[in-house]
Coordinates of C-alpha atoms in Angstrom, one line a residue:
M297 CA 158.5 67.1 111.0
I298 CA 156.9 65.7 107.8
L299 CA 153.8 67.8 108.3
A300 CA 156.0 70.9 108.6
I301 CA 157.7 70.0 105.3
L302 CA 154.4 69.4 103.5
S303 CA 152.9 72.6 105.0
S304 CA 155.9 74.5 103.9
A305 CA 155.7 73.1 100.4
F306 CA 152.0 74.0 100.3
L307 CA 152.7 77.6 101.3
A308 CA 155.7 77.9 98.9
L309 CA 153.5 76.6 96.1
C310 CA 150.8 79.2 96.9
V311 CA 153.4 82.0 96.7
F312 CA 154.6 80.4 93.4
A313 CA 151.0 80.4 92.1
A314 CA 150.7 84.1 92.9
M315 CA 153.9 85.0 91.1
H316 CA 153.0 82.8 88.1
D317 CA 149.6 84.4 88.0
V318 CA 151.1 87.9 88.0
N319 CA 153.5 86.9 85.2
R320 CA 151.2 85.0 83.0
L321 CA 147.6 85.5 84.3
T322 CA 147.2 81.8 84.6
I323 CA 147.5 79.2 87.3
P324 CA 148.6 75.8 85.9
N325 CA 146.4 72.7 86.5
W326 CA 149.5 70.8 87.8
L327 CA 149.9 73.4 90.4
N328 CA 146.4 73.2 91.7
L329 CA 146.5 69.4 91.6
T330 CA 149.7 69.5 93.6
L331 CA 148.2 71.9 96.2
A332 CA 145.3 69.5 96.7
G333 CA 147.4 66.4 96.5
L334 CA 149.8 67.4 99.2
F335 CA 146.8 67.4 101.6
V336 CA 146.6 63.6 101.4
P337 CA 150.0 62.8 103.0
A338 CA 149.6 65.8 105.3
A339 CA 146.3 64.4 106.6
A340 CA 147.9 61.0 107.0
V341 CA 150.8 62.1 109.1
S342 CA 149.0 64.9 111.1
G343 CA 147.2 62.9 113.7
V344 CA 144.1 65.0 113.1
P345 CA 140.9 63.0 113.6
M346 CA 139.0 61.7 110.6
E347 CA 136.0 63.9 111.4
I348 CA 138.1 67.0 111.1
I349 CA 139.7 65.8 107.9
G350 CA 136.2 65.0 106.6
G351 CA 135.1 68.6 107.5
H352 CA 138.0 69.9 105.4
A353 CA 137.0 67.7 102.5
M354 CA 133.4 68.9 102.8
A355 CA 134.4 72.5 102.9
A356 CA 136.6 72.0 99.8
G357 CA 133.7 70.4 98.0
C358 CA 131.4 73.3 98.8
A359 CA 134.1 75.7 97.7
F360 CA 134.4 73.8 94.5
L361 CA 130.7 74.1 93.7
I362 CA 130.7 77.8 94.5
A363 CA 133.9 78.5 92.6
F364 CA 132.7 76.5 89.6
G365 CA 129.5 78.6 89.6
L366 CA 131.6 81.8 89.7
F367 CA 133.6 80.4 86.8
A368 CA 130.5 79.5 84.8
F369 CA 129.3 83.1 85.1
N370 CA 132.8 84.4 84.1
I371 CA 133.5 86.0 87.4
F372 CA 136.6 83.9 88.2
G373 CA 139.1 82.3 85.8
G374 CA 139.4 78.6 85.7
G375 CA 142.7 78.5 87.6
D376 CA 141.3 80.6 90.4
A377 CA 138.2 78.4 90.6
K378 CA 140.5 75.4 91.0
M379 CA 142.9 77.0 93.4
I380 CA 140.3 78.1 95.9
P381 CA 139.0 74.6 96.7
A382 CA 142.5 73.3 96.9
V383 CA 143.4 75.8 99.6
I384 CA 140.1 75.4 101.4
L385 CA 141.0 71.7 101.7
W386 CA 144.0 72.8 103.7
L387 CA 142.3 75.6 105.6
G388 CA 139.1 73.8 106.6
P389 CA 135.7 75.1 107.7
N390 CA 137.0 77.1 110.7
A391 CA 139.2 79.2 108.5
T392 CA 136.9 79.6 105.5
I393 CA 135.2 82.8 106.5
P394 CA 138.4 84.6 107.4
F395 CA 140.0 83.3 104.2
V396 CA 137.1 84.5 102.0
F397 CA 137.1 87.9 103.7
M398 CA 140.9 88.4 103.4
M399 CA 140.8 87.1 99.8
A400 CA 138.1 89.6 98.9
V401 CA 140.0 92.5 100.6
A402 CA 143.3 91.6 98.9
G403 CA 141.5 91.1 95.5
G404 CA 139.9 94.5 95.8
G405 CA 143.3 96.0 96.7
C406 CA 144.9 94.3 93.7
A407 CA 142.2 95.5 91.4
L408 CA 142.5 99.1 92.6
L409 CA 146.3 99.0 92.3
I410 CA 146.0 97.7 88.7
L411 CA 143.5 100.3 87.7
A412 CA 145.6 103.1 89.2
V413 CA 148.7 102.0 87.5
R414 CA 146.9 101.5 84.2
K415 CA 145.6 105.1 84.4
Y416 CA 149.0 106.7 85.1
M417 CA 151.6 104.5 83.6
P418 CA 151.9 102.7 80.3
A419 CA 152.3 98.9 80.6
E420 CA 155.4 99.1 78.5
A421 CA 157.2 101.0 81.3
L422 CA 156.8 98.1 83.7
P423 CA 159.2 95.2 84.0
G424 CA 158.2 92.2 81.8
A425 CA 157.7 89.8 84.7
I426 CA 154.9 92.0 86.2
R427 CA 153.5 93.6 83.0
A428 CA 150.7 91.2 82.2
P429 CA 148.0 92.5 84.6
F430 CA 148.6 96.1 83.6
E431 CA 147.9 95.5 79.9
E432 CA 144.5 96.9 78.8
K433 CA 141.6 94.5 79.3
A434 CA 143.8 92.1 81.3
G435 CA 142.3 90.4 84.3
V436 CA 143.3 90.5 87.9
P437 CA 145.9 87.9 89.1
Y438 CA 143.6 86.5 91.8
A439 CA 146.1 84.0 93.0
V440 CA 147.7 86.9 94.8
A441 CA 144.5 87.5 96.8
I442 CA 144.0 83.7 97.3
T443 CA 147.5 83.4 98.7
A444 CA 147.0 86.5 101.0
G445 CA 143.9 84.8 102.3
V446 CA 145.8 81.6 103.0
F447 CA 148.5 83.4 105.0
A448 CA 145.8 85.5 106.9
A449 CA 143.6 82.5 107.8
G450 CA 146.1 79.7 108.0
G451 CA 146.5 80.1 111.7
S452 CA 143.1 78.5 112.2
S453 CA 144.1 75.4 110.2
P454 CA 145.5 72.4 112.2
F455 CA 147.7 71.7 109.1
L456 CA 149.2 75.1 108.7
S457 CA 149.2 76.8 112.2
E458 CA 152.4 75.2 113.3
I459 CA 154.5 76.3 110.4
L460 CA 152.9 79.8 110.3
N461 CA 153.7 80.1 114.1
R462 CA 157.3 79.1 113.3
I463 CA 157.7 81.9 110.8
G464 CA 156.1 84.4 113.1
L465 CA 152.8 85.1 111.5
F466 CA 150.7 83.8 114.4
S467 CA 151.6 83.2 118.0

């Protein structure tokens, strides 16, 4: 029961991060810290063996190094580079490749949508809550893609599979 609550909070915060990123093109540090921090009590109550929890931590560490490198080369924003390791901590090594694949597909889809809308519609015509990504020279709200990756790959995570099954995403 406690794991389901913590997993639900994690998923809800991922959705919140995506909405915040669309609205402001930022992901707050407190949000990324909370996403990662929720893993500690989830791991404690899950009954998952320490070897698997260690694998999740190692996958998150590798993701941090890669995301930091992408940030250093100005490919990712700082919030994106912090959110990816936080979600990999929850997903673990078994879900990392499906997560990265879905994140890339969703990120490409977001970028294409933004380019198409920018070409055919002035940003001023869009509601204020979603206008930021459609301004000229604005970035892509990549938390949307990260969150899509979490929901697509979460069925492979021992921490997320139960709650995703309950809401009908995996069976």
